[in-house]
Amino acid sequence: MRTLADGIRIDGLMADQLALISERAFLTGEAEMADGLLAVVRDHRVAVLQGQGRLAALQARYAILFPDER
């Protein structure tokens, strides 16, 4: 679960950093590059949501299998 949570955090950080780079690219007239970066940002945001869903499902299964380890 920790590895999955770390992956979620990293995807979120990547999305944040790439969004900043995309904004700078747009401000310097590199609209095509900015659009490409935003597509990658969206992929990372989707990965965060998917990871959160997987983590929630895993936590639910773990709670059923190991009810005394909370």
Short mmCIF file of C-alpha atoms in Angstrom, two decimals:
data_model
loop_
_atom_site.label_atom_id
_atom_site.label_comp_id
_atom_site.label_asym_id
_atom_site.label_seq_id
_atom_site.Cartn_x
_atom_site.Cartn_y
_atom_site.Cartn_z
CA MET A 1 0.00 0.00 0.00
CA ARG A 2 2.86 2.33 0.76
CA THR A 3 4.33 1.80 -2.72
CA LEU A 4 0.98 2.56 -4.32
CA ALA A 5 0.57 5.68 -2.19
CA ASP A 6 4.08 6.81 -3.15
CA GLY A 7 3.25 6.34 -6.83
CA ILE A 8 0.13 8.45 -6.41
CA ARG A 9 2.14 11.19 -4.74
CA ILE A 10 4.79 11.11 -7.47
CA ASP A 11 2.18 11.30 -10.25
CA GLY A 12 0.64 14.32 -8.51
CA LEU A 13 4.01 16.02 -8.18
CA MET A 14 4.83 15.34 -11.82
CA ALA A 15 1.50 16.81 -12.90
CA ASP A 16 2.11 19.92 -10.80
CA GLN A 17 5.62 20.48 -12.15
CA LEU A 18 4.66 19.83 -15.76
CA ALA A 19 1.72 22.23 -15.42
CA LEU A 20 4.13 24.97 -14.31
CA ILE A 21 6.47 24.22 -17.21
CA SER A 22 3.51 24.26 -19.59
CA GLU A 23 2.43 27.65 -18.28
CA ARG A 24 5.93 29.05 -18.80
CA ALA A 25 6.03 27.59 -22.31
CA PHE A 26 2.73 29.27 -23.12
CA LEU A 27 3.93 32.62 -21.75
CA THR A 28 7.04 32.46 -23.92
CA GLY A 29 5.05 31.81 -27.09
CA GLU A 30 5.51 28.04 -27.23
CA ALA A 31 1.80 27.22 -27.40
CA GLU A 32 2.31 23.89 -29.19
CA MET A 33 4.76 22.70 -26.54
CA ALA A 34 2.44 23.94 -23.81
CA ASP A 35 -0.46 21.97 -25.27
CA GLY A 36 1.67 18.82 -25.46
CA LEU A 37 2.74 19.21 -21.87
CA LEU A 38 -0.87 19.69 -20.77
CA ALA A 39 -1.74 16.36 -22.39
CA VAL A 40 0.94 14.73 -20.24
CA VAL A 41 -0.37 16.59 -17.18
CA ARG A 42 -3.83 15.16 -17.83
CA ASP A 43 -2.37 11.65 -18.07
CA HIS A 44 -0.71 12.09 -14.67
CA ARG A 45 -3.91 13.49 -13.13
CA VAL A 46 -5.83 10.47 -14.43
CA ALA A 47 -3.13 8.18 -13.02
CA VAL A 48 -3.61 9.85 -9.62
CA LEU A 49 -7.35 9.17 -9.69
CA GLN A 50 -6.84 5.59 -10.82
CA GLY A 51 -4.23 5.03 -8.14
CA GLN A 52 -6.52 6.45 -5.47
CA GLY A 53 -9.24 4.03 -6.58
CA ARG A 54 -6.84 1.08 -6.47
CA LEU A 55 -5.58 2.12 -3.06
CA ALA A 56 -9.11 2.42 -1.66
CA ALA A 57 -10.00 -1.02 -3.01
CA LEU A 58 -6.83 -2.52 -1.59
CA GLN A 59 -7.46 -0.94 1.82
CA ALA A 60 -10.99 -2.34 1.83
CA ARG A 61 -9.75 -5.84 0.98
CA TYR A 62 -7.01 -5.61 3.60
CA ALA A 63 -9.54 -4.58 6.25
CA ILE A 64 -11.65 -7.64 5.42
CA LEU A 65 -8.70 -10.03 5.42
CA PHE A 66 -7.03 -8.59 8.51
CA PRO A 67 -9.76 -7.00 10.65
CA ASP A 68 -7.62 -6.86 13.79
CA GLU A 69 -4.71 -4.98 12.19
CA ARG A 70 -6.15 -1.50 12.05
#
